[in-house]
Short mmCIF file of C-alpha atoms in Angstrom, two decimals:
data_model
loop_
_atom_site.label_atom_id
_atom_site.label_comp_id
_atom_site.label_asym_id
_atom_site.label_seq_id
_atom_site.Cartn_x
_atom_site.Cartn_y
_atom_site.Cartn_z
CA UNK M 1 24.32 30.29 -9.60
CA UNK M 2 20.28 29.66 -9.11
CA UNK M 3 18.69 29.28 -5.76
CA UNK M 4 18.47 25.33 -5.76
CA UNK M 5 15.69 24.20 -3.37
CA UNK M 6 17.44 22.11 -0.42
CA UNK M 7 17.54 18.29 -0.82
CA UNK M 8 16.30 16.37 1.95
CA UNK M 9 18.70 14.69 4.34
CA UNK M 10 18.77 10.91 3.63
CA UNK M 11 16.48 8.90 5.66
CA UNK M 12 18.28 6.93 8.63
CA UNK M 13 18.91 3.19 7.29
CA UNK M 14 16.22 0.59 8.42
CA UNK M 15 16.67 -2.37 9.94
CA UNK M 16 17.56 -5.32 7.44
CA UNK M 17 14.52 -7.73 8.04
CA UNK M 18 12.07 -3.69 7.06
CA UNK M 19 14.59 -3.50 4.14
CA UNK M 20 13.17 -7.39 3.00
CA UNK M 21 9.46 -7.05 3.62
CA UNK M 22 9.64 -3.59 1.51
CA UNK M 23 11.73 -5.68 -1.21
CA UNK M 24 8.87 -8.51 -1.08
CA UNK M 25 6.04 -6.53 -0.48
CA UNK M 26 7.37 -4.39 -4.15
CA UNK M 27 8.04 -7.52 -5.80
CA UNK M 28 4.46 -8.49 -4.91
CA UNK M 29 3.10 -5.30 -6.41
CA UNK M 30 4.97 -5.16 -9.52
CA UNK M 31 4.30 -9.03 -9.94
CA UNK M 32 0.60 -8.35 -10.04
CA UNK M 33 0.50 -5.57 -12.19
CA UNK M 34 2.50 -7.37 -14.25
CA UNK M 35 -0.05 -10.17 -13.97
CA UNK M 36 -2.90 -7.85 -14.19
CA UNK M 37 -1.47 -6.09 -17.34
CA UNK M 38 -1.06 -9.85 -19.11
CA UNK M 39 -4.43 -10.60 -18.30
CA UNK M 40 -6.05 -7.39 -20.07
CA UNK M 41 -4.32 -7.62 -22.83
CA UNK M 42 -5.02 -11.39 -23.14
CA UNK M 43 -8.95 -10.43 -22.96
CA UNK M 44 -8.40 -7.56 -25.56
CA UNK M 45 -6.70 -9.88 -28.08
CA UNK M 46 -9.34 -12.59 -27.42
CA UNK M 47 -11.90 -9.66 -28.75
CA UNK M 48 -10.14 -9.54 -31.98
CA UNK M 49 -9.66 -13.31 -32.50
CA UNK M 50 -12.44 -15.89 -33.56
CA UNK M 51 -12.64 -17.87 -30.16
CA UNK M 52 -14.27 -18.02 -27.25
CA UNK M 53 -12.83 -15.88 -24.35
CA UNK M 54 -11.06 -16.97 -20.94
CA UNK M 55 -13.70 -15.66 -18.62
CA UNK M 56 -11.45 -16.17 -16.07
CA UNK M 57 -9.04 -13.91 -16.90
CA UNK M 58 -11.32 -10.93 -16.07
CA UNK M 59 -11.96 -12.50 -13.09
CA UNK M 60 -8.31 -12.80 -11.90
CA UNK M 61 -7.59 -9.39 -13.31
CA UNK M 62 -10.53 -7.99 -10.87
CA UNK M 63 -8.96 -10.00 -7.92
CA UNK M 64 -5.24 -8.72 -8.77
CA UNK M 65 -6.55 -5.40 -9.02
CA UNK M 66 -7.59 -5.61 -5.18
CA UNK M 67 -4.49 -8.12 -4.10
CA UNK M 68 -2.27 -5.01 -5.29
CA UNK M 69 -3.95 -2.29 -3.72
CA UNK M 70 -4.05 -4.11 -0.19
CA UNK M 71 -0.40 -5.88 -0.76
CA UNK M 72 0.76 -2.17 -1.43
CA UNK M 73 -0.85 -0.86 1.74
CA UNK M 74 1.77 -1.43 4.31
CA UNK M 75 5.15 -0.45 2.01
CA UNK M 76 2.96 3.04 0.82
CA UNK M 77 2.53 3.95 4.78
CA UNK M 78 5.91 2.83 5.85
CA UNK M 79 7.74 4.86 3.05
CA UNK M 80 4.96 7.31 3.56
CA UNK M 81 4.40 7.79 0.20
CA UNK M 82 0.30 6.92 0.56
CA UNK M 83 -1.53 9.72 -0.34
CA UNK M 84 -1.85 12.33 2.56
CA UNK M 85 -3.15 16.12 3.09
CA UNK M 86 0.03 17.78 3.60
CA UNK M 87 -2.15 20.81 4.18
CA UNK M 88 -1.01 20.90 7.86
CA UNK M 89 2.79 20.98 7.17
CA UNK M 90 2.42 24.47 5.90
CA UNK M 91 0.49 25.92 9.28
CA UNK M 92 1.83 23.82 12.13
CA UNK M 93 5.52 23.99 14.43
CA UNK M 94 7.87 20.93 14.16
CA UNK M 95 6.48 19.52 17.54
CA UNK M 96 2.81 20.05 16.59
CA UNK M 97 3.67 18.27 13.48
CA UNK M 98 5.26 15.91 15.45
CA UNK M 99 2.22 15.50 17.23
CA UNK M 100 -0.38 15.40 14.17
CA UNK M 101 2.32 12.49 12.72
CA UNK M 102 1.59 10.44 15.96
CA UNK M 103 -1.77 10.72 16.20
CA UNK M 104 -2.19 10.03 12.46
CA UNK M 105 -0.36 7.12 12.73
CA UNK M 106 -2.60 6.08 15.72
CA UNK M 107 -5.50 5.98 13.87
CA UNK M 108 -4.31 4.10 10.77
CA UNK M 109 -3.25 1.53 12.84
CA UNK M 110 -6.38 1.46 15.08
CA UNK M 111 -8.31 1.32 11.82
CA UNK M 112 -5.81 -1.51 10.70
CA UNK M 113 -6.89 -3.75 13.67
CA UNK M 114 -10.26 -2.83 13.14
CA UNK M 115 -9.80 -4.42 9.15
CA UNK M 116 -7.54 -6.91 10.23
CA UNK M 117 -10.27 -8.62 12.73
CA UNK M 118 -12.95 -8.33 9.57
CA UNK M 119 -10.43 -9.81 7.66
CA UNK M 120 -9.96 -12.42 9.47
CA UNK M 121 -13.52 -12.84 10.11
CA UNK M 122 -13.88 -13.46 5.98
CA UNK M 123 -10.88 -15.18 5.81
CA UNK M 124 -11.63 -18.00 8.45
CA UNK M 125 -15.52 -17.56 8.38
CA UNK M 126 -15.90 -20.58 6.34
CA UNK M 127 -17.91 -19.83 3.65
CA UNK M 128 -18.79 -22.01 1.34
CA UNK M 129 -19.02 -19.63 -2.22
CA UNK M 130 -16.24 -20.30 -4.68
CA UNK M 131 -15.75 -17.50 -7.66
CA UNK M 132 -17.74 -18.00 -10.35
CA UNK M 133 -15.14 -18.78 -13.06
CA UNK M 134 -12.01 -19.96 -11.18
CA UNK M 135 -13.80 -21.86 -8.38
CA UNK M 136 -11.38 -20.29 -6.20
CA UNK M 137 -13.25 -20.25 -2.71
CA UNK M 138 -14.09 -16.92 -1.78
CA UNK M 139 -12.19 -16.91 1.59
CA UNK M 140 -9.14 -17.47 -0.15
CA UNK M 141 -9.61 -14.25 -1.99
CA UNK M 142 -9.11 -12.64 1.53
CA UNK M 143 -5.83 -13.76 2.55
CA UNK M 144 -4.19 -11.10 0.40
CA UNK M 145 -6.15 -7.76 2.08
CA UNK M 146 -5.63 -9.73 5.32
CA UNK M 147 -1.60 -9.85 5.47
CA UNK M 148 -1.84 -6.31 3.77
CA UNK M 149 -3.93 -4.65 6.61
CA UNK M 150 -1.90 -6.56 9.19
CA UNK M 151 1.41 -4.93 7.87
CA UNK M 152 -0.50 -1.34 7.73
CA UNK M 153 -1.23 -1.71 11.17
CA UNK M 154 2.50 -2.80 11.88
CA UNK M 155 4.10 -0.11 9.88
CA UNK M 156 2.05 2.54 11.49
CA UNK M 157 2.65 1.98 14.51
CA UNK M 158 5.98 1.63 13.86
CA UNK M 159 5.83 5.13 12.47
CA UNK M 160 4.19 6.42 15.51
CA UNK M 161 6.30 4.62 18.39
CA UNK M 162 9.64 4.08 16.78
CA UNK M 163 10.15 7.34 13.94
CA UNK M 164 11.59 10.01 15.90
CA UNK M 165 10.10 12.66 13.37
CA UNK M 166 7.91 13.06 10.79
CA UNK M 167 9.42 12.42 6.86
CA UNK M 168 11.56 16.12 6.40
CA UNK M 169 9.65 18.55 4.59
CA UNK M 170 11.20 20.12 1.51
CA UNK M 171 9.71 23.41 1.55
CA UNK M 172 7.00 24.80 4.04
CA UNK M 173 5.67 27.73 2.00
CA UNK M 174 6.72 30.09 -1.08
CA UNK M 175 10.42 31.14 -0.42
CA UNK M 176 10.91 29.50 3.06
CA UNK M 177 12.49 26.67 3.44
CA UNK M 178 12.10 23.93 5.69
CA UNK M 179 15.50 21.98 7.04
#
């Protein structure tokens, strides 16, 4: 029988209200690349037919394209599944790991308050622009990055006060495997 590379250990179950917000923060982000996908392939049929274009749906297309990335934010980081350097798992002990995991997660949500105050800032500034083809006003557009950033900071800290460990590691380097 092959040398099978050892599976993980399942995660420990989350709480039941984490298990929602990750079910309605995915929902969000496969509704709007759903959305995002209808809209680009409504402006590449309009090419081909003799009629004048939606501008708006580029427009909403552009704005979905951010809404997603921001409204993916906080279930990425709490799943960790965001895109990390995992550079230091291969050098580092379990409780200097431990340690770098913390720390990371510090930061992220440090940086998450930071966003979440210039969010709000754009969000409740009052500003009088509107998009140009929607009329949608512009602080509107915010409220999306705005819950996303707040739930980044939330999940990492959450990480870094209430995760005992770091995700486990499949393998640490050629041939040695990590528990």
């Amino acid at each position: 029988m092959a040398d099978r590379p050892p599976t993980p250990e399942p995660r420990a179950p989350r709480p039941a209200a984490v298990r929602w917000l990750e079910t309605a923060e995915l929902a969000a982000g496969v509704t709007l690349l759903a959305l995002i996908l209808v809209l680009i392939l409504t402006q590449a049929v309009q090419r081909h037919l003799p009629v004048d274009g939606w501008v708006w749906t580029g427009e909403l297309a552009r704005l979905g394209l951010v809404w997603l990335a921001f409204s993916l934010v906080g279930y990425l980081l709490g799943r960790d599944e965001h895109i990390t350097l995992k550079v230091v798992d291969l050098v580092l002990g379990d409780r200097a790991l431990r340690a770098v995991w913390i720390l990371a997660n510090l930061v992220v949500a440090a940086v998450g308050v930071l966003l979440t105050l210039e969010a709000a800032e754009l969000v409740f500034g009052g500003s009088p622009q509107a998009t140009p083809a929607l009329r949608i006003p512009v602080p509107w557009t915010y409220a999306i990055p705005l819950v996303g950033v707040v739930l980044m900071s939330l999940r990492a800290l959450a990480n870094a006060v209430l995760v005992p460990a770091p995700p486990l590691r499949e393998h640490r380097g050629p041939g040695e495997a990590v528990r």
